[in-house]
C-alpha positions as CSV (number, residue, x, y, z in Angstrom):
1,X,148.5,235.1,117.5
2,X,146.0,234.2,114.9
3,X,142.8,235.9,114.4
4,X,139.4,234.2,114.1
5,X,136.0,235.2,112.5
6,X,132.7,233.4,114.0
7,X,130.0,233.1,111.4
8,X,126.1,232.4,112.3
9,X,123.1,231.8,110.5
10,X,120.6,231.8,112.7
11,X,117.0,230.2,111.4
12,X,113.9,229.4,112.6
13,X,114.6,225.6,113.0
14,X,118.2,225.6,113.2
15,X,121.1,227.3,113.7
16,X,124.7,226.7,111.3
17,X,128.0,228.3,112.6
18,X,131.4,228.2,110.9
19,X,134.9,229.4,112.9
20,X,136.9,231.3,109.9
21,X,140.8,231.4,110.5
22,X,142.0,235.0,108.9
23,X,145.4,236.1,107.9
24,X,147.3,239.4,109.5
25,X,145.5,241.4,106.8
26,X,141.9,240.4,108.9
27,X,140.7,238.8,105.8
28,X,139.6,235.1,106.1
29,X,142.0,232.2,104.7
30,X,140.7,228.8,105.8
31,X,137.9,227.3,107.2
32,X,138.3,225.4,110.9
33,X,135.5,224.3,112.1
34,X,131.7,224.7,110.9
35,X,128.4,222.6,112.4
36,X,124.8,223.0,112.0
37,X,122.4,222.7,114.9
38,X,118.6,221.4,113.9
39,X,115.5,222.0,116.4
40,X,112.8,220.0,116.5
41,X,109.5,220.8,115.4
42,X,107.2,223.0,117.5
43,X,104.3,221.6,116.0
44,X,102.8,218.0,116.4
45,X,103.1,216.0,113.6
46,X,99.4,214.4,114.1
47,X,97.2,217.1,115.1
48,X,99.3,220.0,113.6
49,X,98.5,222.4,117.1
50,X,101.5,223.8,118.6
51,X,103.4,222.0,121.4
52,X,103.0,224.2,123.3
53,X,99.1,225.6,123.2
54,X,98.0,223.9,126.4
55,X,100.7,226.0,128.1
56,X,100.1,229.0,126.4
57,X,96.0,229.1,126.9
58,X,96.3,228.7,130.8
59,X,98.4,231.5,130.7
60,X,96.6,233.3,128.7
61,X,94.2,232.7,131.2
62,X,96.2,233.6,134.0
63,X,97.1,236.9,132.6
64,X,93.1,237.8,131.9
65,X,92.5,236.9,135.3
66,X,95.2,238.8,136.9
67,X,94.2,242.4,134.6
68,X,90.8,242.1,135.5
69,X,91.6,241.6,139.4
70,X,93.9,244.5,139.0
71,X,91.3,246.4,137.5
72,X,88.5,245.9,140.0
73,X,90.9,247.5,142.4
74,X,91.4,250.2,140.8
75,X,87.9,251.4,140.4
76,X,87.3,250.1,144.3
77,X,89.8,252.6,145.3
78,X,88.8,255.3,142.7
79,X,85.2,254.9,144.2
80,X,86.7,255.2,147.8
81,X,88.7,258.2,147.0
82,X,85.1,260.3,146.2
83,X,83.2,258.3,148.9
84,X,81.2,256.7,146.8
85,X,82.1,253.6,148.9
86,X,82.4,254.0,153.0
């Protein structure tokens, strides 16, 4: 049975990979396959914003929302623990 190395360079836009045959020894001999995947850009070519910055602000949102909810119940039941609230 032959042995096979996998090789990746992984990079902000794209990704390259390269399947290595190797001799008994382990050490690589040939080269079998290699490819190169290319993302698209995260960035609008027009406006130059992120893609995704709509999606990220109403989260954003939801997340400030959410702490501050969470918050106001704490100190609600902090203030009915020592009856400042009845």
């Amino acid at each position: 049975m032959s042995k096979t190395i996998l090789g990746l360079d992984i990079g902000t836009n794209s990704i390259g990979w390269a399947l290595l045959g190797c001799d008994d020894d382990g050490e690589p001999n040939s080269i079998i396959k290699t490819g190169v995947r290319v993302f698209q850009e995260a960035v609008d070519a027009e406006s130059h914003e992120p893609k995704n910055l709509k999606r990220r602000m109403k989260r954003l949102s939801r997340r400030t929302l959410r702490r501050r909810v969470k918050r106001k119940k704490r100190v609600a039941e902090l203030l009915l623990i020592h009856h400042f609230f009845k």
